[in-house]
Coordinates of C-alpha atoms in Angstrom, one line a residue:
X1 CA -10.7 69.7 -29.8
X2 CA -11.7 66.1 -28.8
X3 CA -12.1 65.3 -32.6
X4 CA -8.4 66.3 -33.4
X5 CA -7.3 64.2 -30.1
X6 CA -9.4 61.3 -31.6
X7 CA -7.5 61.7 -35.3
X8 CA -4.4 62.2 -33.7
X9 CA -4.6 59.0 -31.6
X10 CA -6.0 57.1 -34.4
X11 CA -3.1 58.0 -36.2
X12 CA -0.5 56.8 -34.1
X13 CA -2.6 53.9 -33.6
X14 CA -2.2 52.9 -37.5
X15 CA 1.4 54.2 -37.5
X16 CA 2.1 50.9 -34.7
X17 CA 0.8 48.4 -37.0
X18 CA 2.3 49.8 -39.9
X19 CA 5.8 50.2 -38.7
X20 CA 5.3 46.7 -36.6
X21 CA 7.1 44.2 -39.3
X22 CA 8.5 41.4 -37.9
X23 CA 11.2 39.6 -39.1
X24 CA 12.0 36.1 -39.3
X25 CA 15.8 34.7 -40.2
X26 CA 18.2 32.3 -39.5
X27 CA 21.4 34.5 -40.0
X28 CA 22.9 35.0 -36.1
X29 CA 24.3 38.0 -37.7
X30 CA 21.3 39.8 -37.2
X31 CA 21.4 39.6 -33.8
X32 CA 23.3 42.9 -31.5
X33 CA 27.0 41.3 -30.8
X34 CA 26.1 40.7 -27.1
X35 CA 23.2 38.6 -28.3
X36 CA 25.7 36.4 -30.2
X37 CA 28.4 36.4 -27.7
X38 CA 25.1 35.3 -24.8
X39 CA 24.7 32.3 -27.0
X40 CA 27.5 30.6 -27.8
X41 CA 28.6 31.5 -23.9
X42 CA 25.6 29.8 -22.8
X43 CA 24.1 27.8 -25.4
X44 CA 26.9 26.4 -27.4
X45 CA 25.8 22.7 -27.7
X46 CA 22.9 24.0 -30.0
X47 CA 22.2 25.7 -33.1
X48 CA 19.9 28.4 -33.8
X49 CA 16.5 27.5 -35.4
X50 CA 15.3 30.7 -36.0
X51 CA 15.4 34.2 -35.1
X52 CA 12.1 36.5 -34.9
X53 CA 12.5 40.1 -35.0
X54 CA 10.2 42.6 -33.4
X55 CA 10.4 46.0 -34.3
X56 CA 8.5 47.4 -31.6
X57 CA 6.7 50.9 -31.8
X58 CA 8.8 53.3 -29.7
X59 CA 10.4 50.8 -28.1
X60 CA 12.8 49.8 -30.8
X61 CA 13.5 46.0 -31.8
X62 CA 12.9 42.7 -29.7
X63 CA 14.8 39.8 -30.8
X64 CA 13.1 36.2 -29.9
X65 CA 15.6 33.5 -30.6
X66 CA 14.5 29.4 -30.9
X67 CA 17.3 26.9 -30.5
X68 CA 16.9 23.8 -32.0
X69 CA 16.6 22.0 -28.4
X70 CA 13.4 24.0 -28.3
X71 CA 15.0 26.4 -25.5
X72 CA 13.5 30.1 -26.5
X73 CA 15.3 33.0 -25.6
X74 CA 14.8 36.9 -26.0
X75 CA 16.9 39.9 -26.1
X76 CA 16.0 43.7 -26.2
X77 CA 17.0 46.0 -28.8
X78 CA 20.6 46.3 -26.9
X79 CA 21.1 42.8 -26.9
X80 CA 20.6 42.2 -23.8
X81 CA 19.1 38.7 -22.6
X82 CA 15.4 39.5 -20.7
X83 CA 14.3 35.9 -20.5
X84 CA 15.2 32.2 -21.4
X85 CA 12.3 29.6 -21.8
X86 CA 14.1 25.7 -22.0
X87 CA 10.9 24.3 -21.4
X88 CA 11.2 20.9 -19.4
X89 CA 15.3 21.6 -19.7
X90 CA 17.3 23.1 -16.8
X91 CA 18.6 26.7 -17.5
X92 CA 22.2 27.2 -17.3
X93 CA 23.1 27.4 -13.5
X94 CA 25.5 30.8 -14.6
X95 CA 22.3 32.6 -15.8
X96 CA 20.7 32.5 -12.1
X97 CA 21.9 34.7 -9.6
X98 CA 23.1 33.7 -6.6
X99 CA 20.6 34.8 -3.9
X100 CA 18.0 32.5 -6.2
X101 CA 20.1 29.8 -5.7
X102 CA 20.3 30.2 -2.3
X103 CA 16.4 30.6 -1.5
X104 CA 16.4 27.0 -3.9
X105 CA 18.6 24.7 -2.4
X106 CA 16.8 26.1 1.5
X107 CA 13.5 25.6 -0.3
X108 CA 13.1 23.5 -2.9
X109 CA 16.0 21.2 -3.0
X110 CA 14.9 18.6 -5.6
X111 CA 13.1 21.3 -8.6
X112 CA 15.2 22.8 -11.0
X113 CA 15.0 26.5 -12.9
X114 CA 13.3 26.1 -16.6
X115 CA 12.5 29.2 -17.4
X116 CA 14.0 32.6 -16.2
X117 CA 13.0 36.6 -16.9
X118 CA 14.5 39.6 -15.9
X119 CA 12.6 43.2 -15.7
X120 CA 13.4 46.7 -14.0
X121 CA 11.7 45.1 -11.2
X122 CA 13.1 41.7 -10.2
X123 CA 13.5 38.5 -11.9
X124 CA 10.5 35.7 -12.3
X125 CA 11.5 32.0 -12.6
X126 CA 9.3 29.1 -13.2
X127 CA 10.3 26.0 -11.5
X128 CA 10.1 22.5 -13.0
X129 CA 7.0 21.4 -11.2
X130 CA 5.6 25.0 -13.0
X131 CA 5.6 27.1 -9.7
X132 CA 6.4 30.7 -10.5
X133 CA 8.4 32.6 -7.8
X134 CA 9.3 36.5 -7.9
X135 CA 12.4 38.1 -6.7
X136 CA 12.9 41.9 -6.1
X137 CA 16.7 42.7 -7.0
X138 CA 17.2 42.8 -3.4
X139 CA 16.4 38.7 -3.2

């Protein structure tokens, strides 16, 4: 019994990196339509670089965009945004909920939002001077 456990979960093992092909284009019609309407909403002053693709096992496909500002940005199989990196930029102020911007402006008046990511949890942004704060969806 343990051997055919062992085979089985060797098997889906291999099956990962085998079905695990990423993709790598330019064409922004490769992205899910929300994906394309989050950027030019959001990010219409730049052009896309390139687009990664990540088919992910059981999980479907992960889309990593680059900008040509350098601001990174990623989108689950739905097309649904999950995080924005802009480096030293500021993200969009529209992106940030408002109960983040509240806690800010009592707390840390003079940093700025540069990177952002939302999970089933809460949302994490990373400030300017590289603190990292953590939010439940409650604030």
């Amino acid at each position: 019994m343990k051997k055919v456990l062992s085979v089985l979960v060797m098997v889906l093992f291999a099956m990962q990196f085998v079905s695990a092909k990423d993709v790598v284009t330019t064409d922004e019609k490769s992205l899910p339509k929300d994906s394309q309407t989050f950027i030019q909403q959001y990010f219409s002053n730049s052009a896309i670089s390139y687009i990664k693709i990540d088919n992910e096992f059981l999980k479907g496909k992960k889309y990593e965009v680059v900008l040509t500002n350098g601001t990174e940005i990623d989108f689950d199989s739905k097309g649904n945004c999950i995080e924005v990196d802009a480096k030293k930029a500021e993200v969009p102020a529209e992106l940030i909920p408002t109960y983040v911007k509240n806690y800010l402006s009592t707390n840390f008046k003079k940093e700025y939002i540069t990177q952002i990511e939302k999970d089933r949890r809460g949302i994490e942004v990373e400030l300017n001077n590289d603190l990292s704060l953590r939010f439940d969806k409650n604030g």
